[in-house]
Coordinates of C-alpha atoms and ligand atoms in Angstrom, one line a residue:
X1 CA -42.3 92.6 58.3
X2 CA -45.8 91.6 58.7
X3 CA -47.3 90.8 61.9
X4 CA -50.4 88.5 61.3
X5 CA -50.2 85.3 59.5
X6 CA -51.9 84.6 56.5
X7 CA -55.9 83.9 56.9
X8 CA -55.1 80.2 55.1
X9 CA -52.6 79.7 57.8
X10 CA -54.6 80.9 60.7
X11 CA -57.5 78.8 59.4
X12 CA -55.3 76.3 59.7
X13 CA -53.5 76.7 62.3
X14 CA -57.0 77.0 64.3
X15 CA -58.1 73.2 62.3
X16 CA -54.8 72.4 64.2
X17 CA -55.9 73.6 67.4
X18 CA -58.9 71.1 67.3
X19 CA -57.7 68.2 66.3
X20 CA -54.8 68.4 69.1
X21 CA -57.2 69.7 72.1
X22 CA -59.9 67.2 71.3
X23 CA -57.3 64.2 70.7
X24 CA -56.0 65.2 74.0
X25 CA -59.4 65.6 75.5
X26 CA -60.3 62.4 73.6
X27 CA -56.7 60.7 75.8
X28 CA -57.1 62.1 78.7
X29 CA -61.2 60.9 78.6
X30 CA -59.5 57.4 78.1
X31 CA -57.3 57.9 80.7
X32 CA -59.7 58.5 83.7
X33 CA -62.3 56.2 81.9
X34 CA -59.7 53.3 82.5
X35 CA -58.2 54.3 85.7
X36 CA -61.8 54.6 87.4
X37 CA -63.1 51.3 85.9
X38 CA -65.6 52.9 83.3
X39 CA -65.9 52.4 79.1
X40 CA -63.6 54.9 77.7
X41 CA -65.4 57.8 75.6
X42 CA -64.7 56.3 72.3
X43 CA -66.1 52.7 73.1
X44 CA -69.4 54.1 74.6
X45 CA -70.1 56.2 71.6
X46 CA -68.8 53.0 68.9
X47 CA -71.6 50.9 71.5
X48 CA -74.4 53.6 71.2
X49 CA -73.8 53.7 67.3
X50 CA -74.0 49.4 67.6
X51 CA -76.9 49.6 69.2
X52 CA -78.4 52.6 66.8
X53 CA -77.4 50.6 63.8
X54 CA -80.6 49.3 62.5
X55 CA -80.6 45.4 61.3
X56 CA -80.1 45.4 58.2
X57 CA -77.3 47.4 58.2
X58 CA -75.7 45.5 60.6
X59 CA -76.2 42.2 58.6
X60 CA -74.4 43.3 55.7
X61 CA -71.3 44.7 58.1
X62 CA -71.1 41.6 59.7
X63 CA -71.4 39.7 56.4
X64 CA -68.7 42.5 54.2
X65 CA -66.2 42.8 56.9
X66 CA -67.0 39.6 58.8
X67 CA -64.5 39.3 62.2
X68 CA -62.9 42.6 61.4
X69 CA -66.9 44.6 61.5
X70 CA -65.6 46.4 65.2
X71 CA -62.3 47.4 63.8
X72 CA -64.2 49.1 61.0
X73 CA -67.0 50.5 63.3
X74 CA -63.9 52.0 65.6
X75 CA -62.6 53.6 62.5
X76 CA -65.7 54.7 61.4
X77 CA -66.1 56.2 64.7
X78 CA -62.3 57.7 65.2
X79 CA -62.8 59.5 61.6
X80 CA -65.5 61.0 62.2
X81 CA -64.1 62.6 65.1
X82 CA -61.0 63.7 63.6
X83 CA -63.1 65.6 60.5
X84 CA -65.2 67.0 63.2
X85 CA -62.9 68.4 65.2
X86 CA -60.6 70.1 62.7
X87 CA -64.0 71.6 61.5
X88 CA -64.1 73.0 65.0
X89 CA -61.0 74.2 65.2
X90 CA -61.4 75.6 61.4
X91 CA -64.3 77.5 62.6
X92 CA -62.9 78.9 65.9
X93 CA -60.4 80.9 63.7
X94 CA -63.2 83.3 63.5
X95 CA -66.5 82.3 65.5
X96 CA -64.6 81.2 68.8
X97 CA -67.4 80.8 71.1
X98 CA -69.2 78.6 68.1
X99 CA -66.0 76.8 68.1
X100 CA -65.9 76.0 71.9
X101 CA -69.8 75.2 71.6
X102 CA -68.7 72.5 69.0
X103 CA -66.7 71.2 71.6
X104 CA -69.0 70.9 74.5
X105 CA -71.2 69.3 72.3
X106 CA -68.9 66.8 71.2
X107 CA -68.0 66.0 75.1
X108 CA -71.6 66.1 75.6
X109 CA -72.1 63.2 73.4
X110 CA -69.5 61.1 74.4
X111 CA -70.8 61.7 78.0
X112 CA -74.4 60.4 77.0
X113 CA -72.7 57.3 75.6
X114 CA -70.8 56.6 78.6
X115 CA -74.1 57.1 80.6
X116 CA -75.9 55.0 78.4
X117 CA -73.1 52.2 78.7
X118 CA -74.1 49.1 80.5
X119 CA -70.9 48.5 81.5
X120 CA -70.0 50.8 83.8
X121 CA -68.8 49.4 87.1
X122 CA -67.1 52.7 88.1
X123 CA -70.7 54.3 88.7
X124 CA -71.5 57.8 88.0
X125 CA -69.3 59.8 89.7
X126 CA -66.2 57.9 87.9
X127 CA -68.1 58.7 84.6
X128 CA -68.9 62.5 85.4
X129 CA -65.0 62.6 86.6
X130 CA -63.7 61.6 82.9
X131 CA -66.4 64.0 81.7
X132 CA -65.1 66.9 83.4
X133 CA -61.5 66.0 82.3
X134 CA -62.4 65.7 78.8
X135 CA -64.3 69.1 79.4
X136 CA -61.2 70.6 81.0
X137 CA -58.4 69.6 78.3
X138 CA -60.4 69.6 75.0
X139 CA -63.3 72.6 75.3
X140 CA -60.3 74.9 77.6
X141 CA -57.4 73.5 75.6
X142 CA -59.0 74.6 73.0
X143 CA -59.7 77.8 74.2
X144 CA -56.3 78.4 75.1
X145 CA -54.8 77.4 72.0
X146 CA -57.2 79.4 69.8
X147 CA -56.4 83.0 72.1
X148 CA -52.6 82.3 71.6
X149 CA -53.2 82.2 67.7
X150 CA -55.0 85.0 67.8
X151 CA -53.3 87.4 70.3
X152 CA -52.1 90.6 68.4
X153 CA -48.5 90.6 68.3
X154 CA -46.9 94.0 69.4
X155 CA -43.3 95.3 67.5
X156 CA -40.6 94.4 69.7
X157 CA -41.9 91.0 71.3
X158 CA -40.9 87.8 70.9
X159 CA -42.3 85.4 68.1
X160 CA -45.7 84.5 68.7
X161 CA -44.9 81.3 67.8
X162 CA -43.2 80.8 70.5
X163 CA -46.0 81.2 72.9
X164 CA -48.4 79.1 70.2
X165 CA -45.6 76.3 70.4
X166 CA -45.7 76.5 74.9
X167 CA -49.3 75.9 74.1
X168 CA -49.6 73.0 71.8
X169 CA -47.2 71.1 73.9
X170 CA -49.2 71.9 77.5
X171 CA -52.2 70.6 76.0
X172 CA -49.9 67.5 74.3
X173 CA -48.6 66.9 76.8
X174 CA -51.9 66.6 78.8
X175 CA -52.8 63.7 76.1
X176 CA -49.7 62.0 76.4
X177 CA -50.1 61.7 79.9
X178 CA -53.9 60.5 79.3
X179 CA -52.8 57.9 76.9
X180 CA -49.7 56.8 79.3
X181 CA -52.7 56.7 82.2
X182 CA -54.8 54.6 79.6
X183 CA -52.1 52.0 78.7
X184 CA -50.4 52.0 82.6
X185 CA -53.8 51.2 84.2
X186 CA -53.8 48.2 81.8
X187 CA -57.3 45.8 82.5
X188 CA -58.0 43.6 85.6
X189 CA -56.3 40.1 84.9
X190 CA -58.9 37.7 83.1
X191 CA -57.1 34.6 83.7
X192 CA -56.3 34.9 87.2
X193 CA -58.6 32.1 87.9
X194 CA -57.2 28.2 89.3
X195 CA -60.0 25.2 87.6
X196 CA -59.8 22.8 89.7
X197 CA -60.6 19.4 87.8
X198 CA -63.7 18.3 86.9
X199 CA -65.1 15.9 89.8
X200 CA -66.5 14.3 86.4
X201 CA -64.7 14.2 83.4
X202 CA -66.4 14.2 79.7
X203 CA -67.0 10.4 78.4
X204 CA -63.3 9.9 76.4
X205 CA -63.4 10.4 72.4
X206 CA -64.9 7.6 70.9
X207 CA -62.1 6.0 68.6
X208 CA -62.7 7.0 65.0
X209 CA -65.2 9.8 65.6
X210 CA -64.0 11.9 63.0
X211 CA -61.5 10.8 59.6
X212 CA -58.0 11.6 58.9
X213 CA -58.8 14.0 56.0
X214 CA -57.0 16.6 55.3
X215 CA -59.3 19.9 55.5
X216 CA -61.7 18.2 57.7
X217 CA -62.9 19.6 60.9
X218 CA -61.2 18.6 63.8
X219 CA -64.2 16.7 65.7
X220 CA -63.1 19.4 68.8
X221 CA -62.2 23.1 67.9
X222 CA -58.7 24.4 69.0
X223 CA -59.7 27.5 71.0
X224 CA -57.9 29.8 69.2
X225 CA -60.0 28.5 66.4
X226 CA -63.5 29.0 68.3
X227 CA -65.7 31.5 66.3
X228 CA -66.7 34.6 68.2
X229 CA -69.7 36.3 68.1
X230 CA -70.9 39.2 70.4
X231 CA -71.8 42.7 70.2
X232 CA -69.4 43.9 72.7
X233 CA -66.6 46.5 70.6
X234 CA -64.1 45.8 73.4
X235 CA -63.9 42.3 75.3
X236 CA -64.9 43.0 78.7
X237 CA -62.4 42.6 81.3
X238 CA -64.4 40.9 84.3
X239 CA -62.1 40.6 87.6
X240 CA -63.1 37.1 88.7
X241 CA -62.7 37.9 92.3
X242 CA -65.3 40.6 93.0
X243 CA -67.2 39.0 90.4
X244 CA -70.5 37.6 92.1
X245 CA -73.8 36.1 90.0
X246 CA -76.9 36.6 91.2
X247 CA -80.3 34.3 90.3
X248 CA -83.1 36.2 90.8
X249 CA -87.0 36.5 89.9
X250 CA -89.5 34.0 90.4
X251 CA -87.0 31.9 93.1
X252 CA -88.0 31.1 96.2
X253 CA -84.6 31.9 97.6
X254 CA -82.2 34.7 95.5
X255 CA -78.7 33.7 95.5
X256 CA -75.5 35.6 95.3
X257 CA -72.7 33.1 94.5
X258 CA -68.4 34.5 94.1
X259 CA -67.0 32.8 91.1
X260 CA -64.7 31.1 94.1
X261 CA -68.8 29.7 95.6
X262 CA -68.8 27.9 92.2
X263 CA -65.4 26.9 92.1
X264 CA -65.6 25.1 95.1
X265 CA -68.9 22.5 93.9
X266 CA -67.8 19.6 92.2
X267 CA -67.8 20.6 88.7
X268 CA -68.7 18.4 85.3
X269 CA -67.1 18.4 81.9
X270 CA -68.9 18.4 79.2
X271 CA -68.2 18.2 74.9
X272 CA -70.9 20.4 73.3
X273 CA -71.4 22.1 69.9
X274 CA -72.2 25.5 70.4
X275 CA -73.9 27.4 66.9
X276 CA -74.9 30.7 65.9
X277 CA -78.2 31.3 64.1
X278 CA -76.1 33.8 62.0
X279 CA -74.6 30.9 60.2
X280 CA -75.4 30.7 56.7
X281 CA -75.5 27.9 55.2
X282 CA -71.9 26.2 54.7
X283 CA -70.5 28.5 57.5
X284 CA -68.3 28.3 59.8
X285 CA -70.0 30.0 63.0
X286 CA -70.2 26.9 64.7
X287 CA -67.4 24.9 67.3
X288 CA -67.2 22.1 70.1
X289 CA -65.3 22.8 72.7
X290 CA -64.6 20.3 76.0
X291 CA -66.8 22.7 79.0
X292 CA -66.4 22.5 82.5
X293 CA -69.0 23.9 85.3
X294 CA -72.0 23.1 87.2
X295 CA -75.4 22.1 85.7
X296 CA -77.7 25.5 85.2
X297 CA -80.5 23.4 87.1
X298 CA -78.6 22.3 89.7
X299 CA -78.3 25.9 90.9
X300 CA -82.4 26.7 89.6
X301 CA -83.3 24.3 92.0
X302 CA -81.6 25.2 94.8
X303 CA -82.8 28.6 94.1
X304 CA -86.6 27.1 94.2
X305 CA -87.9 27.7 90.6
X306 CA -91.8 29.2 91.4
X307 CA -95.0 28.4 89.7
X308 CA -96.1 30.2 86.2
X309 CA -92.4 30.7 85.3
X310 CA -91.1 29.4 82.2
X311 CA -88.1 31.8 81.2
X312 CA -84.5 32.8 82.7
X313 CA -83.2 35.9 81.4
X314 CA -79.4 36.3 81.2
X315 CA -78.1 39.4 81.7
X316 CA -74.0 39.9 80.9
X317 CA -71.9 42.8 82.4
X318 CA -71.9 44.6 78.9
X319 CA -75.9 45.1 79.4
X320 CA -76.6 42.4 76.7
X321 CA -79.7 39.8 77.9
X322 CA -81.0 36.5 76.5
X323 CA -84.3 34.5 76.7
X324 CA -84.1 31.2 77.2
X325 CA -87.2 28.5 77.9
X326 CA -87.2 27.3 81.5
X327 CA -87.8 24.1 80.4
X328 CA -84.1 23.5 78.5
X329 CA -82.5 24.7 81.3
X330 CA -83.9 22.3 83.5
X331 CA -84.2 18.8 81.8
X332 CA -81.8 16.8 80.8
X333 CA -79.6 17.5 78.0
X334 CA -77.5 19.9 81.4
X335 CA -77.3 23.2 80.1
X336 CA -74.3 24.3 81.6
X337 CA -72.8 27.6 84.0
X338 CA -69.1 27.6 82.1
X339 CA -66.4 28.3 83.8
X340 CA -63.7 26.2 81.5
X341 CA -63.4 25.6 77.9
X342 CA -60.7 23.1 76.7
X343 CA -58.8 22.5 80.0
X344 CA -58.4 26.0 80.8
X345 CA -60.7 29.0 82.7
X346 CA -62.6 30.7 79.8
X347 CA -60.8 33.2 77.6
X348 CA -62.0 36.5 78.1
X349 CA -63.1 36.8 74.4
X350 CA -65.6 33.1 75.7
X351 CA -66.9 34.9 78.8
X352 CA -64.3 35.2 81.5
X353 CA -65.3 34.2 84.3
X354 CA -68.8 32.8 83.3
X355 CA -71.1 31.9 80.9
X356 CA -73.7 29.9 79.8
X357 CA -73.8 26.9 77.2
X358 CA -76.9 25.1 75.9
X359 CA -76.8 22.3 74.3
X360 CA -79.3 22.6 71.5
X361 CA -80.5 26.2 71.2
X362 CA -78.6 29.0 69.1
X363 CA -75.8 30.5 71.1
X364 CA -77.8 34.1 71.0
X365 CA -80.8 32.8 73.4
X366 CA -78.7 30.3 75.4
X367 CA -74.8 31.1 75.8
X368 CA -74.6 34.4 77.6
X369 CA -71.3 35.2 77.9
X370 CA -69.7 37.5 81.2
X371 CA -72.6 36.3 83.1
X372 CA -74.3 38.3 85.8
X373 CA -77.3 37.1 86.4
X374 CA -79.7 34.7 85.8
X375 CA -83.7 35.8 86.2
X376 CA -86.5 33.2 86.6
X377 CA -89.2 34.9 84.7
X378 CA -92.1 35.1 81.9
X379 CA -91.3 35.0 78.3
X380 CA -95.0 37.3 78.1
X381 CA -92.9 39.8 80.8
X382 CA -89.4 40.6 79.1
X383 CA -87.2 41.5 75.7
X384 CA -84.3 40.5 74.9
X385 CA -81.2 41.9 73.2
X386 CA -81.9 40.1 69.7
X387 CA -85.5 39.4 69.8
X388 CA -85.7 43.5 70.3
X389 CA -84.2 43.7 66.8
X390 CA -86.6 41.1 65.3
X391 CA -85.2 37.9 66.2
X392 CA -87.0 34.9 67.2
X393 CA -87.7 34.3 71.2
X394 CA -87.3 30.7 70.9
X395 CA -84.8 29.1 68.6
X396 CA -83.5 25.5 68.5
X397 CA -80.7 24.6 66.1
X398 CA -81.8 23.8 62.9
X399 CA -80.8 20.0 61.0
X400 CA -77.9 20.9 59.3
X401 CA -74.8 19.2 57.2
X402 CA -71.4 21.2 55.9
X403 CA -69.1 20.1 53.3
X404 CA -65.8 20.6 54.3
X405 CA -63.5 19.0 51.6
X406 CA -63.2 19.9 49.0
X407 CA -63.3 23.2 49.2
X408 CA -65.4 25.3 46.4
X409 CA -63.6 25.7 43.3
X410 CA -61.2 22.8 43.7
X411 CA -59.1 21.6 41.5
X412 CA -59.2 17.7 41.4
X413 CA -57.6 14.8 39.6
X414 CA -59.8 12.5 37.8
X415 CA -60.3 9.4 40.6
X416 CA -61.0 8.7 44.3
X417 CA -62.1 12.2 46.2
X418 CA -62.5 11.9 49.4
X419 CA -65.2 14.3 50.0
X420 CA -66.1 15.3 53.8
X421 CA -67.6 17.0 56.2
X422 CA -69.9 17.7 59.6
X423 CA -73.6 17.3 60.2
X424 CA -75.3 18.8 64.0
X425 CA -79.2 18.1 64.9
X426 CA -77.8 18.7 68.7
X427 CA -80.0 16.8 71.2
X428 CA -81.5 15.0 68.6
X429 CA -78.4 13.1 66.9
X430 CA -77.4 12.4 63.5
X431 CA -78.6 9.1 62.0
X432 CA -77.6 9.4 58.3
X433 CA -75.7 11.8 55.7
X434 CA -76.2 11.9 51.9
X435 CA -74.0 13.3 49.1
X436 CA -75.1 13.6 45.4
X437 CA -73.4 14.8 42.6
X438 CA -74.9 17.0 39.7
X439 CA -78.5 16.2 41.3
X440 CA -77.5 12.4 40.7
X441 CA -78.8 9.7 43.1
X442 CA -78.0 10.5 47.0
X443 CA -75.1 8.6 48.0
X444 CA -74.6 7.2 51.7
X445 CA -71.8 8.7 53.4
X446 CA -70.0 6.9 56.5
X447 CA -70.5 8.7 59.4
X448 CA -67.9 9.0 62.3
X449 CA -68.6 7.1 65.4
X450 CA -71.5 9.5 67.6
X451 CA -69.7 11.4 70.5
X452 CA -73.4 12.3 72.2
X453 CA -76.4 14.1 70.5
X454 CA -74.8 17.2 71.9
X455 CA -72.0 18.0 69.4
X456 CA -71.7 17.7 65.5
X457 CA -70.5 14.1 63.5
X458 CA -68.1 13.5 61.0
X459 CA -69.3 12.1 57.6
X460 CA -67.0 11.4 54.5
X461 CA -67.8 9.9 51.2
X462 CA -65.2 8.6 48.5
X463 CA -66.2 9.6 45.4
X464 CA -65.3 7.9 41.8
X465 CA -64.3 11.5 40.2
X466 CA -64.4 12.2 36.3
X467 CA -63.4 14.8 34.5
X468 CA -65.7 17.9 34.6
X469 CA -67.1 20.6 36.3
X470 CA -69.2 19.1 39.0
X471 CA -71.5 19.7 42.2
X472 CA -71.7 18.0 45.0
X473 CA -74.9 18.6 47.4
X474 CA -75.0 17.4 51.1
X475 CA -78.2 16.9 53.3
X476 CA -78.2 15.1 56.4
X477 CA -81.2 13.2 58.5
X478 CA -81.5 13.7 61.9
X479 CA -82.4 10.6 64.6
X480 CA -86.2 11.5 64.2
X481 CA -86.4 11.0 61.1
X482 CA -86.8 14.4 59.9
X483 CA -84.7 15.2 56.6
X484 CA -82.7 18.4 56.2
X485 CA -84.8 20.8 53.8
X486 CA -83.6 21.8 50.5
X487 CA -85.7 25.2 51.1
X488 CA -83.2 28.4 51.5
X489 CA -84.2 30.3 54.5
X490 CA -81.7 33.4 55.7
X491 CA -80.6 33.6 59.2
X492 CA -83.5 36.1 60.3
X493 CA -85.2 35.1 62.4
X494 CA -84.5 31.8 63.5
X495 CA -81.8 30.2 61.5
X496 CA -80.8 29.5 57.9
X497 CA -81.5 26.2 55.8
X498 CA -80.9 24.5 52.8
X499 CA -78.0 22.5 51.2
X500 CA -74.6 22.9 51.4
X501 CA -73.4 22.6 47.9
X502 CA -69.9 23.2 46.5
X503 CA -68.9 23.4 42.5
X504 CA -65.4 21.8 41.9
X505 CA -64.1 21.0 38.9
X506 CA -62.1 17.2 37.8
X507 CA -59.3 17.4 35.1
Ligands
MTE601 N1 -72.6 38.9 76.6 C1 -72.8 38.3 75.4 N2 -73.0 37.0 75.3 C2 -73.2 36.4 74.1 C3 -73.3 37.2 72.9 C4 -73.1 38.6 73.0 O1 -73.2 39.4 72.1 N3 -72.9 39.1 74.3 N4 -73.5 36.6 71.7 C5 -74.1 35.3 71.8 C6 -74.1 34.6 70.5 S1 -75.0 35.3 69.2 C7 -73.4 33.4 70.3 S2 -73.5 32.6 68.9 C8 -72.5 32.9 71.3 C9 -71.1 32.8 70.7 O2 -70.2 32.4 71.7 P1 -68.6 32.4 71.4 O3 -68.3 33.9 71.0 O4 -67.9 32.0 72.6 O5 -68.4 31.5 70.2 O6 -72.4 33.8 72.4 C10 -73.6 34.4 72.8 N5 -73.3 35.1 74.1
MO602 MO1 -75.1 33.8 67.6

């Protein structure tokens, strides 16, 4: 009876060895990462490769895979790893210091990410800690597994395989336990939080501010239905209590204020339609939501804004910062510190505990979400997140109209359509929508009653329908007078325009 297994199956059996030591590395990495408050190996590296990504690239994932772009980044991310580690292991059948080397290097890499990680409340000793376990279990896990393969087996002794098998479940069970750690340590609560109510509560809904049509936007967004955009691959989980922000820079007097400091001035609620510039045209990246916290200047002033500065930066706890002008923070449309959307604290996927909302400016320069800080600054003195990958530093909303119903490629009965939809010019107001029909003459739609220059309007328009392929073209006008351009612009790097139009066709 033969002693040494096959090349093909020691080759394998070493591809084995890597996978399991490095997923158990990879766990137990996870583990500590969690336990001690730090991003876990696998999110750092997935936010280094974000932030590597260059624009373009990133566009088209956001535009191909839409809401699901971190799920795919993730698996992107997990299957490289397992390819790469099997090659390891494949390897280490004959080169085993190569092997091992593979391995440190791989560690290495995830440690650099978790260095590089904004997030990282734990500090650097909790992040060198889940270093030197994923050093421990996944470069001497493999070492271990890869001698036990190879030790010579001598007549007379047990199976080898037995001592191969003690092996692969030590360093098994070392993952298991990292994983268990991972899911036991579970997050800090992110809804821990009591809102009080509102010392001043939004202005009612205007009766008949938006139409009973079916497919129309509500005139406020369900939460569950708000739109989410950020660049974080895993919703920070902010504990509220130790949670402090901090307005700094060009103030006469810093301030440090708890999440409970906030709670306890009299807060303000607030309907406003919050937009991101990466809506295209006839998009749904838009929402209103019912806010609730204190006025952004309220706190500016107390902080004493000084002379020359005409910027706050936002920073949020996952290291990503926003520009926005001094100016809309301060006058009056209330840009507001949120603490509530809809009645309830924020959702941690909204900014748990804090954010900001700006009534009027693209979400990506004005709504920093898991606030931190707020710096009174210089737009000539600072970057931000976006505008370091080419987007603008200042950027109102554009003037813009949506056609909700009916949707593209309807199938209608000759007749009255009911067609319908939303128009936003925040801060400015909408004063009139128009719908034509194959290019025909623009057609006055009825516009819901206004609920303030802050959030979108209703418009519908009943349309005498015969049969035919047909297309309908919205544009709206905007209190100033200025009329929503025809001209397609992309979302780089201030904001898309041009009319919404929508091809349906009449029987
Ligand atoms: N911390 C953080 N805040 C952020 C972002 C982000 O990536 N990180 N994205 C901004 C962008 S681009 C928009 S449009 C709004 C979206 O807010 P929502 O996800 O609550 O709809 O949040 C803003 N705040
Ligand atoms: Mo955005």
């Amino acid at each position: 009876m033969t002693t040494t297994l096959s090349p093909r199956a020691s080759r394998l059996g070493a591809a084995a060895s890597g996978l399991l030591a490095g997923a158990a590395g990879v766990l137990a990495g996870e583990g500590f990462s969690r336990l001690l408050g730090v991003t876990g190996p696998v999110v750092a590296v997935g936010n280094r490769a974000v932030d590597l990504t260059p624009r373009p690239v990133k566009e088209w994932a956001i535009d191909t895979f839409g809401s699901s772009d971190k799920l795919v980044l993730l698996a992107g991310v997990l299957t490289t790893l397992v390819v790469a580690l099997a090659a390891i292991g494949w390897v280490g059948a004959r080169h085993r210091t190569a092997a091992l080397g593979g391995m440190t290097l791989l560690v290495g890499l995830a440690a650099v990410s978790m260095l590089l990680d904004p997030a990282q409340g734990g500090g650097l000793p909790a992040v060198l800690g889940a270093v030197l376990a994923m050093l421990l279990v996944g470069v001497g896990g493999l070492a271990w597994l890869l001698s036990t393969l190879r030790a010579p087996r001598a007549e007379g002794e047990g199976p080898r395989r037995r001592s191969v098998l003690a092996a692969a479940s030590g360093v098994a069970a070392v993952g298991v336990a990292g994983g268990t750690a991972r899911t036991l340590a579970g997050q800090p609560a992110s809804s821990g939080l009591s809102l009080p109510d509102p010392a001043q509560t939004a202005e009612p809904l205007p009766d008949g501010v938006s139409f009973d049509v079916d497919g129309l936007t509500p005139h406020v967004t369900p939460t569950a239905d708000f739109y989410r955009v950020d660049t974080a691959l895993e919703v920070p989980r902010v504990d509220a209590e130790n949670h402090v922000l901090r307005i700094t820079g060009m103030v006469d007097r810093p301030l440090e204020l708890t999440v409970a400091d906030l709670l306890d001035r009299p807060l303000v609620e607030r309907r406003i339609t919050l937009t991101c510039v990466s809506n295209e045209v006839g998009g749904d990246l838009l929402g209103t939501a019912t806010w609730i916290g204190l006025p952004v200047r309220e706190l500016l002033e107390e902080a004493g804004i000084q002379q020359g500065a005409d910027a706050v930066r936002s920073v949020s706890t996952d290291g990503y910062t926003a520009g926005t002008p001094l100016e809309v923070l301060t006058d009056d449309r209330e840009a507001l510190l949120a603490l509530g959307m809809n009645g309830a604290p924020l959702p941690p996927e909204h900014g748990y505990p804090l954010r900001m909302v700006t009534p009027g400016l693209y979400g990506y320069v004005s709504a920093t979400k898991w606030l931190t800080e707020l710096e009174v600054t210089r737009f000539a003195d600072f970057t931000a997140y976006w505008t370091d990958r080419g987007y603008a530093a200042k950027a109102p909303i554009k003037l813009s109209s949506r056609i909700d119903v009916p949707g593209s490629f309807a199938q209608l009965e000759a007749g009255d359509v009911t067609v319908a939809g939303v128009a936003w010019a925040q801060t400015v107001g909408i004063e009139r929508v128009e719908v034509r029909v194959d290019e025909g003459e623009w057609q006055d739609a009825e516009l819901g009653v206004e609920d303030s220059d802050q959030t979108w309007r209703a418009w519908r328009w009943v349309w005498p329908a015969e049969p035919g392929s047909h297309r309908l073209e919205v544009r709206a006008t905007d209190r100033a007078g200025k009329v929503q351009t025809s001209r397609r612009e992309p979302i780089a790097p201030d904001g898309s325009t041009g009319w919404h139009n929508t091809t349906v066709s009449v029987a």
